[in-house]
Amino acid sequence: MLNRTAENVARATPEPLARKVRGISDKGLAWLFISPTILLLLAINIFPLFWAIYLSFTNYRANRPNEVVKNLGFANYQRILGDQDIWIAMQTTAHFVFWTILLQTLIGFTLAWLIDRKFRGHAFWTTLILVPMMLSPAVVGNFWRFLYEPQIGLFSYVISFVSGIPPTSIQMLSNVSMAPWSIIIVDTWMWTPYVMLICLAGLRSIPEYIYEAAEVDRASNWRQFWSITLPMALPFIMLAVLFRGIENFKMFDMVNLLTGGGPGSTTEVASITLKRQAFESWRTGYSSAFAIILFVAVFGLANIYVKALNKVKQR
Amino acid sequence: MKSSLKMALGLASAMVASTAVSNAAHAEDLTLCWAAWDPANALVELSKDFTKETGIGMKFEFVPWTNYADRFLNELNSHGKLCDLIIGDSQWIGGAAENGHYVKLNDFFDKEKISMDDFVPATVVGYSEWPKNTPNYWALPAMGDVVGWTYRKDWFSKPELQKEFKEKYGWDLGPPATFDQLKQIAEFFQKRQIDGKTVYGASIYTERGSEGITMGAMDVLYSYGFQYENPKKPYEMEGFVNSADSVKGLEFYKALYDCCTPPGASNSYMGEGVDAFKSGQVAMHMNFAFTWPGLQKDENVGGDKIGYFVNPKGPGGAQFAQLGGQGISVVSYSDKHESALKYIKWFANKDVQAKWWSLGGYSCLNAVVKDPKFPASQPYAQAFLDSMAIVKDFWAEPSYAPLLQASQKRFHDYVVAGQGSAKDALDGLVKDWTQVFQDDGKM
C-alpha cells in the first residue's frame, strides 16, 4: 500500500522538478534544509549581536531617533568599568550565583542520591519534587511574594511559630540583609529539582557491576560513595552547575518579581541594572556596551569551565 | 445556472461594497492612548458625546500604569501610528516636543480661540509648555492631578482617641497643617488597636521601579526648601538639590518611613497605597487625587469615614505638592490630524469639561474649577483646588527618564535600605544629574 502511494507521488511529480531534485548533491540538499534556520539565526541572533557591538561604541539612544549618533570609541566601556554601581551589581550577581549553585548542587545531589535508592514510593516523590520546576517563574514569583508578606504570609507565620518572633517583624523582602536570601531561597526551591534530575541521570548511568566489584573487595559504603559514585557522577554534577551558573548569571524574572532590585539596590543584579539602563534610562549605546561585557564574561567563564569539564570526563 | 451565477456575483459585489462602506465609516475612527485607570473609564463615557456630535468613532488603547511609559514611549520612538491622540505624562513633554512626537498646537489654539489663560496656570506649565514658561504648547491640559492625603475621619473623631492625643501632644487631633504634626499623628496611630485590629500611621510612596519614591519624597522635599536648580543659573544644582534644608526634608521622609508605615511597605505606590487605606490598615494615605473619587465611594472607608487634606507645610512655612496629571496631544505620526484636533477642540469646551469633572475626571479649566459651586460639588473638591495651587513638578527635560532613575535609586538606597546619609544621597543625586546634563551637552 505504502509502495503504491510512493509510486503515485513519483508519477505525479513533474519531470523537470524531479530531475532537478535528483540532481542536487547530498551537501546541497543539506544546505537547502538548513538554510531557513541559518537565515533565522542570522536575523534573530547574529545580526542583533553585531548591531549591539556597533551601538556599544556610540552614544545612541533609542528614545532620541532624530539625534546625531556620535562614535565614542571605548568611552562607554571605560565608563562601565569605572562605575562603582556596576561593580556592586556584579558583586550582587556573583553572590547569587555562588549561593544558589552551592545550595542547589548540594540539595539536588542529595535528593538524587536518596531517590536512586529506589525506596517504596520513590516515583511519587520524584514527581512531587519536580513540581516547582514545572511552574512558570511569574507564578513562582507572585506566589512567594504572598508567602513572604509579613502580615498575611504563610512563611512569616511559620517562622514566627517556630521562633516566637512576631510575624510583622519578619520582613523578608523589605529587610536589607534578608532580601538577597529571600531570592536565593525561592530560586533554590524552584531549580533544585532540575539539578536533581541531571544528577539522577548521572547516578543511574553508573554500571552496577562496579559496585558489585567493590562489594567483593569489601569496600565500605562511604568508600564506594567517595571512590565510585562521586567521581562517576561528577561530570553530570558539573554539567548541572554549568547550566545553573549561566542561567543564574542572567537571573532577572525572579528578582524583578520579588524585589525589583530593592530594597535600595541590595538585590540589583546585573540584568536588572542592564534593563534599567536600556529601557528606563534609554542609554542604548551604554547598555549595549554593558551587555557585551556581560556576554564576554559569561562566554569566557563558560569556556574555561567546559575545558575543565572535558578534563574530568577524560579521567 | 446563469441565475445562480448572477446571484453569486450579486452577493459577492454586495459583500465587497459593504466592506468598503464599513471601511469608509471607520476611516475616521480615532485611537486615544492613555493609562488604564478610573479616569480612563470616565473618558470612554464622556467621548460617546463626541461620537454623537461628529460621527467620529473613538477607540481606546489603555495600558496599565506599570507599562504605560514603556509601551507608549516605544510607540512614539518608533513613529508608530497606533495612537492618534495621546494623554502623555507631564514629564514626557520635553522629549516629545524635541523629538517631534507631538503636533505643536499654537496655530490651532489661535485659530479655534482656545486660550491657555482659561486653564489653571500650573497645569499649563506642567502639561502643555515646552520649554517651560514659554508660550509653546504641545498639549491641552486634560487631567489635573496632584499628590494629597486622605485620612480616617471616623478614627480621628473617636472621643477617647481625641482625648488621649490632646494629652500627649497638646493640640486637637485633626488634619495636620505641618509635616511635624503629620508625623505626630502617624506615630500616635502606629500599631494601635482600633476595632480589634492593629493599624498603622501612614501609607507613603516607597516604590523603586518606576517613579514612586521620587514622587513621595519630593512631596516633602519641596516644602523643606529643595530646588531643582539655581533660579538664576539653569542646571546649577550644587547647594540647591543638596541644600541643608533638602537634607532635613529627606531625613524627615526616612523618619516617617521608619516610624509609621505598615510592615513590608517598602515598595508601595498608588495601588498599594489604595489597598492599605481600603483595607483599614492606615490612618493616613498619601496618593494622587485621582484615587479620591474611588475611595469616596468605597463602602468600608468612604462616605463619612474619609477626609482629605492638602500636603502639609514644611518647617519654614513653605507648602508645595507634587504635580501629577497629563495633557492631551495629537501624535505627529497619525494620519488623522484633522479629526484629532476636532476632538481637542471638543474636549476644551466648557460643558464637556464640566461633565468630565462630574464623571470622575479632573478638569483643568478655570471655568469649571473656579465655579462657586465647585468646592461643594464633591467632598474632595476643595482639597484638590488647594493642592493644585501649590504644585511643583519633576524635571520635564527630554532626559527625564535617567534623571528619574537616579533619584529613584538614591532615595530608595537611603530611605528604605538605610544606606548612607541623606546628605550622601543628595550629593550623589547632584553627581548623577550633572552627568545626565553633561551627556546632553547642557553643562
mmCIF file with all atom_site columns, N, CA and C in Angstrom, chain A residues 7-60:
data_model
loop_
_atom_site.group_PDB
_atom_site.id
_atom_site.type_symbol
_atom_site.label_atom_id
_atom_site.label_alt_id
_atom_site.label_comp_id
_atom_site.label_asym_id
_atom_site.label_entity_id
_atom_site.label_seq_id
_atom_site.pdbx_PDB_ins_code
_atom_site.Cartn_x
_atom_site.Cartn_y
_atom_site.Cartn_z
_atom_site.occupancy
_atom_site.B_iso_or_equiv
_atom_site.pdbx_formal_charge
_atom_site.auth_seq_id
_atom_site.auth_comp_id
_atom_site.auth_asym_id
_atom_site.auth_atom_id
_atom_site.pdbx_PDB_model_num
ATOM 1   N N  . GLU A 1 7  ? 4.797  5.334  -5.375  1.00 0.00 ? 7  GLU A N  1
ATOM 2   C CA . GLU A 1 7  ? 4.856  5.317  -6.855  1.00 0.00 ? 7  GLU A CA 1
ATOM 3   C C  . GLU A 1 7  ? 3.955  6.395  -7.438  1.00 0.00 ? 7  GLU A C  1
ATOM 4   N N  . ASN A 1 8  ? 2.752  6.490  -6.861  1.00 0.00 ? 8  ASN A N  1
ATOM 5   C CA . ASN A 1 8  ? 1.792  7.510  -7.344  1.00 0.00 ? 8  ASN A CA 1
ATOM 6   C C  . ASN A 1 8  ? 2.373  8.915  -7.212  1.00 0.00 ? 8  ASN A C  1
ATOM 7   N N  . VAL A 1 9  ? 3.006  9.180  -6.039  1.00 0.00 ? 9  VAL A N  1
ATOM 8   C CA . VAL A 1 9  ? 3.599  10.506 -5.814  1.00 0.00 ? 9  VAL A CA 1
ATOM 9   C C  . VAL A 1 9  ? 4.692  10.763 -6.838  1.00 0.00 ? 9  VAL A C  1
ATOM 10  N N  . ALA A 1 10 ? 5.538  9.741  -7.059  1.00 0.00 ? 10 ALA A N  1
ATOM 11  C CA . ALA A 1 10 ? 6.643  9.880  -8.019  1.00 0.00 ? 10 ALA A CA 1
ATOM 12  C C  . ALA A 1 10 ? 6.109  10.158 -9.412  1.00 0.00 ? 10 ALA A C  1
ATOM 13  N N  . ARG A 1 11 ? 5.011  9.450  -9.753  1.00 0.00 ? 11 ARG A N  1
ATOM 14  C CA . ARG A 1 11 ? 4.437  9.626  -11.093 1.00 0.00 ? 11 ARG A CA 1
ATOM 15  C C  . ARG A 1 11 ? 3.842  11.043 -11.237 1.00 0.00 ? 11 ARG A C  1
ATOM 16  N N  . ALA A 1 12 ? 3.262  11.498 -10.141 1.00 0.00 ? 12 ALA A N  1
ATOM 17  C CA . ALA A 1 12 ? 2.594  12.814 -10.197 1.00 0.00 ? 12 ALA A CA 1
ATOM 18  C C  . ALA A 1 12 ? 3.587  13.980 -10.185 1.00 0.00 ? 12 ALA A C  1
ATOM 19  N N  . THR A 1 13 ? 4.816  13.742 -9.716  1.00 0.00 ? 13 THR A N  1
ATOM 20  C CA . THR A 1 13 ? 5.810  14.820 -9.631  1.00 0.00 ? 13 THR A CA 1
ATOM 21  C C  . THR A 1 13 ? 6.224  15.247 -11.033 1.00 0.00 ? 13 THR A C  1
ATOM 22  N N  . PRO A 1 14 ? 6.164  16.551 -11.339 1.00 0.00 ? 14 PRO A N  1
ATOM 23  C CA . PRO A 1 14 ? 6.557  16.993 -12.682 1.00 0.00 ? 14 PRO A CA 1
ATOM 24  C C  . PRO A 1 14 ? 8.003  16.590 -12.975 1.00 0.00 ? 14 PRO A C  1
ATOM 25  N N  . GLU A 1 15 ? 8.221  16.123 -14.162 1.00 0.00 ? 15 GLU A N  1
ATOM 26  C CA . GLU A 1 15 ? 9.520  15.566 -14.524 1.00 0.00 ? 15 GLU A CA 1
ATOM 27  C C  . GLU A 1 15 ? 10.692 16.534 -14.320 1.00 0.00 ? 15 GLU A C  1
ATOM 28  N N  . PRO A 1 16 ? 10.567 17.807 -14.812 1.00 0.00 ? 16 PRO A N  1
ATOM 29  C CA . PRO A 1 16 ? 11.732 18.690 -14.667 1.00 0.00 ? 16 PRO A CA 1
ATOM 30  C C  . PRO A 1 16 ? 12.125 18.902 -13.211 1.00 0.00 ? 16 PRO A C  1
ATOM 31  N N  . LEU A 1 17 ? 11.087 19.040 -12.332 1.00 0.00 ? 17 LEU A N  1
ATOM 32  C CA . LEU A 1 17 ? 11.349 19.278 -10.914 1.00 0.00 ? 17 LEU A CA 1
ATOM 33  C C  . LEU A 1 17 ? 12.027 18.060 -10.290 1.00 0.00 ? 17 LEU A C  1
ATOM 34  N N  . ALA A 1 18 ? 11.483 16.896 -10.613 1.00 0.00 ? 18 ALA A N  1
ATOM 35  C CA . ALA A 1 18 ? 12.044 15.653 -10.090 1.00 0.00 ? 18 ALA A CA 1
ATOM 36  C C  . ALA A 1 18 ? 13.508 15.532 -10.487 1.00 0.00 ? 18 ALA A C  1
ATOM 37  N N  . ARG A 1 19 ? 13.784 15.873 -11.764 1.00 0.00 ? 19 ARG A N  1
ATOM 38  C CA . ARG A 1 19 ? 15.163 15.767 -12.247 1.00 0.00 ? 19 ARG A CA 1
ATOM 39  C C  . ARG A 1 19 ? 16.061 16.735 -11.466 1.00 0.00 ? 19 ARG A C  1
ATOM 40  N N  . LYS A 1 20 ? 15.497 17.912 -11.266 1.00 0.00 ? 20 LYS A N  1
ATOM 41  C CA . LYS A 1 20 ? 16.275 18.924 -10.554 1.00 0.00 ? 20 LYS A CA 1
ATOM 42  C C  . LYS A 1 20 ? 16.607 18.465 -9.134  1.00 0.00 ? 20 LYS A C  1
ATOM 43  N N  . VAL A 1 21 ? 15.581 17.942 -8.453  1.00 0.00 ? 21 VAL A N  1
ATOM 44  C CA . VAL A 1 21 ? 15.799 17.490 -7.075  1.00 0.00 ? 21 VAL A CA 1
ATOM 45  C C  . VAL A 1 21 ? 16.806 16.357 -7.077  1.00 0.00 ? 21 VAL A C  1
ATOM 46  N N  . ARG A 1 22 ? 16.665 15.470 -8.056  1.00 0.00 ? 22 ARG A N  1
ATOM 47  C CA . ARG A 1 22 ? 17.591 14.345 -8.105  1.00 0.00 ? 22 ARG A CA 1
ATOM 48  C C  . ARG A 1 22 ? 19.017 14.821 -8.395  1.00 0.00 ? 22 ARG A C  1
ATOM 49  N N  . GLY A 1 23 ? 19.124 15.974 -9.100  1.00 0.00 ? 23 GLY A N  1
ATOM 50  C CA . GLY A 1 23 ? 20.437 16.491 -9.474  1.00 0.00 ? 23 GLY A CA 1
ATOM 51  C C  . GLY A 1 23 ? 21.192 17.145 -8.318  1.00 0.00 ? 23 GLY A C  1
ATOM 52  N N  . ILE A 1 24 ? 20.516 17.380 -7.239  1.00 0.00 ? 24 ILE A N  1
ATOM 53  C CA . ILE A 1 24 ? 21.181 18.054 -6.111  1.00 0.00 ? 24 ILE A CA 1
ATOM 54  C C  . ILE A 1 24 ? 22.009 17.058 -5.311  1.00 0.00 ? 24 ILE A C  1
ATOM 55  N N  . SER A 1 25 ? 23.196 17.504 -4.942  1.00 0.00 ? 25 SER A N  1
ATOM 56  C CA . SER A 1 25 ? 24.060 16.623 -4.133  1.00 0.00 ? 25 SER A CA 1
ATOM 57  C C  . SER A 1 25 ? 23.538 16.571 -2.705  1.00 0.00 ? 25 SER A C  1
ATOM 58  N N  . ASP A 1 26 ? 24.065 15.607 -1.933  1.00 0.00 ? 26 ASP A N  1
ATOM 59  C CA . ASP A 1 26 ? 23.655 15.495 -0.519  1.00 0.00 ? 26 ASP A CA 1
ATOM 60  C C  . ASP A 1 26 ? 23.957 16.778 0.234   1.00 0.00 ? 26 ASP A C  1
ATOM 61  N N  . LYS A 1 27 ? 25.143 17.329 -0.069  1.00 0.00 ? 27 LYS A N  1
ATOM 62  C CA . LYS A 1 27 ? 25.573 18.547 0.615   1.00 0.00 ? 27 LYS A CA 1
ATOM 63  C C  . LYS A 1 27 ? 24.619 19.711 0.285   1.00 0.00 ? 27 LYS A C  1
ATOM 64  N N  . GLY A 1 28 ? 24.279 19.763 -1.023  1.00 0.00 ? 28 GLY A N  1
ATOM 65  C CA . GLY A 1 28 ? 23.370 20.824 -1.476  1.00 0.00 ? 28 GLY A CA 1
ATOM 66  C C  . GLY A 1 28 ? 22.012 20.709 -0.810  1.00 0.00 ? 28 GLY A C  1
ATOM 67  N N  . LEU A 1 29 ? 21.557 19.447 -0.717  1.00 0.00 ? 29 LEU A N  1
ATOM 68  C CA . LEU A 1 29 ? 20.250 19.200 -0.095  1.00 0.00 ? 29 LEU A CA 1
ATOM 69  C C  . LEU A 1 29 ? 20.289 19.583 1.391   1.00 0.00 ? 29 LEU A C  1
ATOM 70  N N  . ALA A 1 30 ? 21.422 19.238 2.010   1.00 0.00 ? 30 ALA A N  1
ATOM 71  C CA . ALA A 1 30 ? 21.583 19.578 3.435   1.00 0.00 ? 30 ALA A CA 1
ATOM 72  C C  . ALA A 1 30 ? 21.515 21.098 3.621   1.00 0.00 ? 30 ALA A C  1
ATOM 73  N N  . TRP A 1 31 ? 22.199 21.813 2.749   1.00 0.00 ? 31 TRP A N  1
ATOM 74  C CA . TRP A 1 31 ? 22.182 23.285 2.834   1.00 0.00 ? 31 TRP A CA 1
ATOM 75  C C  . TRP A 1 31 ? 20.771 23.824 2.612   1.00 0.00 ? 31 TRP A C  1
ATOM 76  N N  . LEU A 1 32 ? 20.080 23.155 1.678   1.00 0.00 ? 32 LEU A N  1
ATOM 77  C CA . LEU A 1 32 ? 18.713 23.585 1.367   1.00 0.00 ? 32 LEU A CA 1
ATOM 78  C C  . LEU A 1 32 ? 17.820 23.501 2.611   1.00 0.00 ? 32 LEU A C  1
ATOM 79  N N  . PHE A 1 33 ? 17.998 22.401 3.347   1.00 0.00 ? 33 PHE A N  1
ATOM 80  C CA . PHE A 1 33 ? 17.166 22.211 4.544   1.00 0.00 ? 33 PHE A CA 1
ATOM 81  C C  . PHE A 1 33 ? 17.602 23.126 5.684   1.00 0.00 ? 33 PHE A C  1
ATOM 82  N N  . ILE A 1 34 ? 18.920 23.333 5.782   1.00 0.00 ? 34 ILE A N  1
ATOM 83  C CA . ILE A 1 34 ? 19.436 24.105 6.931   1.00 0.00 ? 34 ILE A CA 1
ATOM 84  C C  . ILE A 1 34 ? 19.272 25.612 6.721   1.00 0.00 ? 34 ILE A C  1
ATOM 85  N N  . SER A 1 35 ? 19.253 26.026 5.446   1.00 0.00 ? 35 SER A N  1
ATOM 86  C CA . SER A 1 35 ? 19.295 27.474 5.175   1.00 0.00 ? 35 SER A CA 1
ATOM 87  C C  . SER A 1 35 ? 18.194 28.298 5.868   1.00 0.00 ? 35 SER A C  1
ATOM 88  N N  . PRO A 1 36 ? 16.942 27.819 5.943   1.00 0.00 ? 36 PRO A N  1
ATOM 89  C CA . PRO A 1 36 ? 15.953 28.649 6.660   1.00 0.00 ? 36 PRO A CA 1
ATOM 90  C C  . PRO A 1 36 ? 16.353 28.909 8.114   1.00 0.00 ? 36 PRO A C  1
ATOM 91  N N  . THR A 1 37 ? 16.883 27.853 8.748   1.00 0.00 ? 37 THR A N  1
ATOM 92  C CA . THR A 1 37 ? 17.305 28.007 10.146  1.00 0.00 ? 37 THR A CA 1
ATOM 93  C C  . THR A 1 37 ? 18.461 28.991 10.238  1.00 0.00 ? 37 THR A C  1
ATOM 94  N N  . ILE A 1 38 ? 19.403 28.846 9.286   1.00 0.00 ? 38 ILE A N  1
ATOM 95  C CA . ILE A 1 38 ? 20.571 29.739 9.318   1.00 0.00 ? 38 ILE A CA 1
ATOM 96  C C  . ILE A 1 38 ? 20.132 31.184 9.104   1.00 0.00 ? 38 ILE A C  1
ATOM 97  N N  . LEU A 1 39 ? 19.223 31.376 8.173   1.00 0.00 ? 39 LEU A N  1
ATOM 98  C CA . LEU A 1 39 ? 18.740 32.739 7.910   1.00 0.00 ? 39 LEU A CA 1
ATOM 99  C C  . LEU A 1 39 ? 18.066 33.327 9.155   1.00 0.00 ? 39 LEU A C  1
ATOM 100 N N  . LEU A 1 40 ? 17.257 32.488 9.798   1.00 0.00 ? 40 LEU A N  1
ATOM 101 C CA . LEU A 1 40 ? 16.559 32.919 11.006  1.00 0.00 ? 40 LEU A CA 1
ATOM 102 C C  . LEU A 1 40 ? 17.555 33.263 12.123  1.00 0.00 ? 40 LEU A C  1
ATOM 103 N N  . LEU A 1 41 ? 18.567 32.393 12.247  1.00 0.00 ? 41 LEU A N  1
ATOM 104 C CA . LEU A 1 41 ? 19.610 32.597 13.250  1.00 0.00 ? 41 LEU A CA 1
ATOM 105 C C  . LEU A 1 41 ? 20.366 33.899 12.985  1.00 0.00 ? 41 LEU A C  1
ATOM 106 N N  . LEU A 1 42 ? 20.663 34.128 11.706  1.00 0.00 ? 42 LEU A N  1
ATOM 107 C CA . LEU A 1 42 ? 21.376 35.368 11.344  1.00 0.00 ? 42 LEU A CA 1
ATOM 108 C C  . LEU A 1 42 ? 20.522 36.584 11.690  1.00 0.00 ? 42 LEU A C  1
ATOM 109 N N  . ALA A 1 43 ? 19.239 36.477 11.365  1.00 0.00 ? 43 ALA A N  1
ATOM 110 C CA . ALA A 1 43 ? 18.359 37.632 11.570  1.00 0.00 ? 43 ALA A CA 1
ATOM 111 C C  . ALA A 1 43 ? 18.088 37.889 13.045  1.00 0.00 ? 43 ALA A C  1
ATOM 112 N N  . ILE A 1 44 ? 17.923 36.807 13.812  1.00 0.00 ? 44 ILE A N  1
ATOM 113 C CA . ILE A 1 44 ? 17.488 36.990 15.202  1.00 0.00 ? 44 ILE A CA 1
ATOM 114 C C  . ILE A 1 44 ? 18.661 37.033 16.185  1.00 0.00 ? 44 ILE A C  1
ATOM 115 N N  . ASN A 1 45 ? 19.740 36.294 15.904  1.00 0.00 ? 45 ASN A N  1
ATOM 116 C CA . ASN A 1 45 ? 20.852 36.246 16.869  1.00 0.00 ? 45 ASN A CA 1
ATOM 117 C C  . ASN A 1 45 ? 22.091 37.008 16.405  1.00 0.00 ? 45 ASN A C  1
ATOM 118 N N  . ILE A 1 46 ? 22.555 36.664 15.228  1.00 0.00 ? 46 ILE A N  1
ATOM 119 C CA . ILE A 1 46 ? 23.872 37.179 14.804  1.00 0.00 ? 46 ILE A CA 1
ATOM 120 C C  . ILE A 1 46 ? 23.803 38.677 14.473  1.00 0.00 ? 46 ILE A C  1
ATOM 121 N N  . PHE A 1 47 ? 22.793 39.062 13.683  1.00 0.00 ? 47 PHE A N  1
ATOM 122 C CA . PHE A 1 47 ? 22.700 40.482 13.319  1.00 0.00 ? 47 PHE A CA 1
ATOM 123 C C  . PHE A 1 47 ? 22.543 41.380 14.554  1.00 0.00 ? 47 PHE A C  1
ATOM 124 N N  . PRO A 1 48 ? 21.602 41.061 15.473  1.00 0.00 ? 48 PRO A N  1
ATOM 125 C CA . PRO A 1 48 ? 21.490 41.905 16.661  1.00 0.00 ? 48 PRO A CA 1
ATOM 126 C C  . PRO A 1 48 ? 22.777 41.963 17.486  1.00 0.00 ? 48 PRO A C  1
ATOM 127 N N  . LEU A 1 49 ? 23.515 40.838 17.513  1.00 0.00 ? 49 LEU A N  1
ATOM 128 C CA . LEU A 1 49 ? 24.761 40.822 18.270  1.00 0.00 ? 49 LEU A CA 1
ATOM 129 C C  . LEU A 1 49 ? 25.749 41.837 17.676  1.00 0.00 ? 49 LEU A C  1
ATOM 130 N N  . PHE A 1 50 ? 25.924 41.761 16.351  1.00 0.00 ? 50 PHE A N  1
ATOM 131 C CA . PHE A 1 50 ? 26.850 42.704 15.708  1.00 0.00 ? 50 PHE A CA 1
ATOM 132 C C  . PHE A 1 50 ? 26.339 44.141 15.791  1.00 0.00 ? 50 PHE A C  1
ATOM 133 N N  . TRP A 1 51 ? 25.020 44.285 15.727  1.00 0.00 ? 51 TRP A N  1
ATOM 134 C CA . TRP A 1 51 ? 24.416 45.619 15.845  1.00 0.00 ? 51 TRP A CA 1
ATOM 135 C C  . TRP A 1 51 ? 24.670 46.184 17.245  1.00 0.00 ? 51 TRP A C  1
ATOM 136 N N  . ALA A 1 52 ? 24.527 45.306 18.246  1.00 0.00 ? 52 ALA A N  1
ATOM 137 C CA . ALA A 1 52 ? 24.778 45.742 19.630  1.00 0.00 ? 52 ALA A CA 1
ATOM 138 C C  . ALA A 1 52 ? 26.250 46.114 19.799  1.00 0.00 ? 52 ALA A C  1
ATOM 139 N N  . ILE A 1 53 ? 27.140 45.345 19.167  1.00 0.00 ? 53 ILE A N  1
ATOM 140 C CA . ILE A 1 53 ? 28.573 45.680 19.260  1.00 0.00 ? 53 ILE A CA 1
ATOM 141 C C  . ILE A 1 53 ? 28.801 47.062 18.651  1.00 0.00 ? 53 ILE A C  1
ATOM 142 N N  . TYR A 1 54 ? 28.190 47.300 17.511  1.00 0.00 ? 54 TYR A N  1
ATOM 143 C CA . TYR A 1 54 ? 28.334 48.621 16.868  1.00 0.00 ? 54 TYR A CA 1
ATOM 144 C C  . TYR A 1 54 ? 27.787 49.730 17.796  1.00 0.00 ? 54 TYR A C  1
ATOM 145 N N  . LEU A 1 55 ? 26.576 49.517 18.319  1.00 0.00 ? 55 LEU A N  1
ATOM 146 C CA . LEU A 1 55 ? 25.950 50.541 19.171  1.00 0.00 ? 55 LEU A CA 1
ATOM 147 C C  . LEU A 1 55 ? 26.768 50.819 20.436  1.00 0.00 ? 55 LEU A C  1
ATOM 148 N N  . SER A 1 56 ? 27.467 49.772 20.901  1.00 0.00 ? 56 SER A N  1
ATOM 149 C CA . SER A 1 56 ? 28.214 49.937 22.156  1.00 0.00 ? 56 SER A CA 1
ATOM 150 C C  . SER A 1 56 ? 29.333 50.977 22.023  1.00 0.00 ? 56 SER A C  1
ATOM 151 N N  . PHE A 1 57 ? 29.690 51.322 20.815  1.00 0.00 ? 57 PHE A N  1
ATOM 152 C CA . PHE A 1 57 ? 30.733 52.344 20.622  1.00 0.00 ? 57 PHE A CA 1
ATOM 153 C C  . PHE A 1 57 ? 30.141 53.721 20.323  1.00 0.00 ? 57 PHE A C  1
ATOM 154 N N  . THR A 1 58 ? 28.822 53.830 20.489  1.00 0.00 ? 58 THR A N  1
ATOM 155 C CA . THR A 1 58 ? 28.164 55.098 20.149  1.00 0.00 ? 58 THR A CA 1
ATOM 156 C C  . THR A 1 58 ? 27.389 55.658 21.352  1.00 0.00 ? 58 THR A C  1
ATOM 157 N N  . ASN A 1 59 ? 26.876 56.854 21.161  1.00 0.00 ? 59 ASN A N  1
ATOM 158 C CA . ASN A 1 59 ? 26.027 57.465 22.209  1.00 0.00 ? 59 ASN A CA 1
ATOM 159 C C  . ASN A 1 59 ? 24.544 57.312 21.846  1.00 0.00 ? 59 ASN A C  1
ATOM 160 N N  . TYR A 1 60 ? 24.204 56.354 21.021  1.00 0.00 ? 60 TYR A N  1
ATOM 161 C CA . TYR A 1 60 ? 22.836 56.193 20.519  1.00 0.00 ? 60 TYR A CA 1
ATOM 162 C C  . TYR A 1 60 ? 21.834 55.982 21.667  1.00 0.00 ? 60 TYR A C  1
#
